[in-house]
Amino acid sequence: MGCVTLMICQTCRKIGGESAEDDAPDAPRPGARLLAQIAAHDLPEGVQLRAVDCLSACSRGCTIALSGGPERWSYVYGDLDPDLHGTAILEGVARYAASADGLVPWRERPEIFRKHSIARLPPQS
Amino acid sequence: MGCVTLMICQTCRKIGGESAEDDAPDAPRPGARLLAQIAAHDLPEGVQLRAVDCLSACSRGCTIALSGGPERWSYVYGDLDPDLHGTAILEGVARYAASADGLVPWRERPEIFRKHSIARLPPQS
């Protein structure tokens, strides 16, 4: 199974799908906070973290995406909150990385992965 | 540049983001109509057409996705109407296929690609 990448959008200004409280132009973006929070944990085996530019789902920030080589489905999730969702994201990423095709059984997905899905893309192979 | 795939969701029940008029359980899904309409045209060079299962953007049907190997960004578009958008989709796909990285200048994208974007994913390479 190929390496899994957890991508965190650094462009989003929203948190949980709502305008951030502190939306001063020079305030750290919510995605930067989420990235720092995730990076402070041990990542699941075979998972790399990547800061990315806009995932074009701006109304649904914070947004993240998961991909894992040509054999796995890719996923985009949104309406995330860096203060609430870091642990659940790591749990969902670990399950995704443990699958061959990225398809984690519904009940094994953390609630935010069940309820905050924006889209998914089939494997490219 | 790798081969480009235009994926059309065969699961969506909505058209233009709204419930389809004829939503009898056995009615052809909107994505089947869109697929048939696109398939009736000559596809741009290097583009293949693929019917896919649910892209997990059900409230935004019809939905399509574009991918093009590990060097290109992938895109998901929604709120499409098989009766209105076939030609514009083909135009947008041709421009995407002509790009090395999938990033078509904003003004060269058809209006539906500018206004109906659901999400995009960075290249995997």
PDB file of N, CA and C in Angstrom, chain A residues 60 117-118, chain B residues 12-19 56-63 78-79 118:
ATOM      1  N   ARG A  60     -16.506  25.926   3.161  1.00  0.00           N
ATOM      2  CA  ARG A  60     -16.557  24.790   4.064  1.00  0.00           C
ATOM      3  C   ARG A  60     -15.303  24.673   4.941  1.00  0.00           C
ATOM      4  N   SER A 117     -18.089  15.174   5.031  1.00  0.00           N
ATOM      5  CA  SER A 117     -17.534  14.869   3.713  1.00  0.00           C
ATOM      6  C   SER A 117     -17.987  15.901   2.684  1.00  0.00           C
ATOM      7  N   ILE A 118     -17.061  16.381   1.898  1.00  0.00           N
ATOM      8  CA  ILE A 118     -17.388  17.299   0.799  1.00  0.00           C
ATOM      9  C   ILE A 118     -17.445  16.545  -0.528  1.00  0.00           C
TER      10      ILE A 118
ATOM     11  N   CYS B  12     -26.004  10.097  -8.370  1.00  0.00           N
ATOM     12  CA  CYS B  12     -26.745  11.327  -8.059  1.00  0.00           C
ATOM     13  C   CYS B  12     -28.208  11.221  -8.520  1.00  0.00           C
ATOM     14  N   ARG B  13     -29.097  11.755  -7.691  1.00  0.00           N
ATOM     15  CA  ARG B  13     -30.502  11.840  -8.097  1.00  0.00           C
ATOM     16  C   ARG B  13     -30.894  13.275  -8.466  1.00  0.00           C
ATOM     17  N   LYS B  14     -30.061  14.241  -8.089  1.00  0.00           N
ATOM     18  CA  LYS B  14     -30.424  15.637  -8.330  1.00  0.00           C
ATOM     19  C   LYS B  14     -29.964  16.108  -9.706  1.00  0.00           C
ATOM     20  N   ILE B  15     -30.584  17.180 -10.149  1.00  0.00           N
ATOM     21  CA  ILE B  15     -30.194  17.850 -11.399  1.00  0.00           C
ATOM     22  C   ILE B  15     -30.057  19.329 -11.067  1.00  0.00           C
ATOM     23  N   GLY B  16     -28.902  19.907 -11.417  1.00  0.00           N
ATOM     24  CA  GLY B  16     -28.684  21.324 -11.116  1.00  0.00           C
ATOM     25  C   GLY B  16     -28.789  21.609  -9.626  1.00  0.00           C
ATOM     26  N   GLY B  17     -28.500  20.591  -8.811  1.00  0.00           N
ATOM     27  CA  GLY B  17     -28.560  20.751  -7.364  1.00  0.00           C
ATOM     28  C   GLY B  17     -29.964  20.643  -6.782  1.00  0.00           C
ATOM     29  N   GLU B  18     -30.954  20.423  -7.654  1.00  0.00           N
ATOM     30  CA  GLU B  18     -32.350  20.321  -7.194  1.00  0.00           C
ATOM     31  C   GLU B  18     -32.856  18.893  -7.438  1.00  0.00           C
ATOM     32  N   SER B  19     -33.924  18.515  -6.717  1.00  0.00           N
ATOM     33  CA  SER B  19     -34.505  17.202  -6.945  1.00  0.00           C
ATOM     34  C   SER B  19     -34.978  17.091  -8.391  1.00  0.00           C
ATOM     35  N   SER B  56     -19.853  11.239  -3.356  1.00  0.00           N
ATOM     36  CA  SER B  56     -20.110  11.779  -2.004  1.00  0.00           C
ATOM     37  C   SER B  56     -20.357  13.280  -1.997  1.00  0.00           C
ATOM     38  N   ALA B  57     -21.025  13.756  -3.035  1.00  0.00           N
ATOM     39  CA  ALA B  57     -21.419  15.160  -3.072  1.00  0.00           C
ATOM     40  C   ALA B  57     -22.891  15.211  -3.516  1.00  0.00           C
ATOM     41  N   CYS B  58     -23.678  14.342  -2.891  1.00  0.00           N
ATOM     42  CA  CYS B  58     -25.033  14.018  -3.366  1.00  0.00           C
ATOM     43  C   CYS B  58     -25.965  15.236  -3.431  1.00  0.00           C
ATOM     44  N   SER B  59     -25.774  16.200  -2.534  1.00  0.00           N
ATOM     45  CA  SER B  59     -26.645  17.373  -2.535  1.00  0.00           C
ATOM     46  C   SER B  59     -26.330  18.301  -3.701  1.00  0.00           C
ATOM     47  N   ARG B  60     -25.231  18.028  -4.404  1.00  0.00           N
ATOM     48  CA  ARG B  60     -24.779  18.892  -5.493  1.00  0.00           C
ATOM     49  C   ARG B  60     -24.895  18.223  -6.866  1.00  0.00           C
ATOM     50  N   GLY B  61     -25.716  17.138  -6.984  1.00  0.00           N
ATOM     51  CA  GLY B  61     -25.839  16.436  -8.267  1.00  0.00           C
ATOM     52  C   GLY B  61     -26.458  17.295  -9.357  1.00  0.00           C
ATOM     53  N   CYS B  62     -26.178  16.929 -10.649  1.00  0.00           N
ATOM     54  CA  CYS B  62     -25.201  15.925 -11.079  1.00  0.00           C
ATOM     55  C   CYS B  62     -23.778  16.373 -10.751  1.00  0.00           C
ATOM     56  N   THR B  63     -22.943  15.382 -10.491  1.00  0.00           N
ATOM     57  CA  THR B  63     -21.548  15.681 -10.219  1.00  0.00           C
ATOM     58  C   THR B  63     -20.626  14.975 -11.209  1.00  0.00           C
ATOM     59  N   GLY B  78     -20.224  20.259  -9.523  1.00  0.00           N
ATOM     60  CA  GLY B  78     -21.578  19.785  -9.250  1.00  0.00           C
ATOM     61  C   GLY B  78     -22.647  20.742  -9.717  1.00  0.00           C
ATOM     62  N   ASP B  79     -23.892  20.462  -9.292  1.00  0.00           N
ATOM     63  CA  ASP B  79     -25.066  21.253  -9.688  1.00  0.00           C
ATOM     64  C   ASP B  79     -25.203  21.282 -11.206  1.00  0.00           C
ATOM     65  N   ILE B 118     -16.807  22.189  -6.599  1.00  0.00           N
ATOM     66  CA  ILE B 118     -17.053  21.664  -5.244  1.00  0.00           C
ATOM     67  C   ILE B 118     -15.740  21.566  -4.471  1.00  0.00           C
TER      68      ILE B 118
END
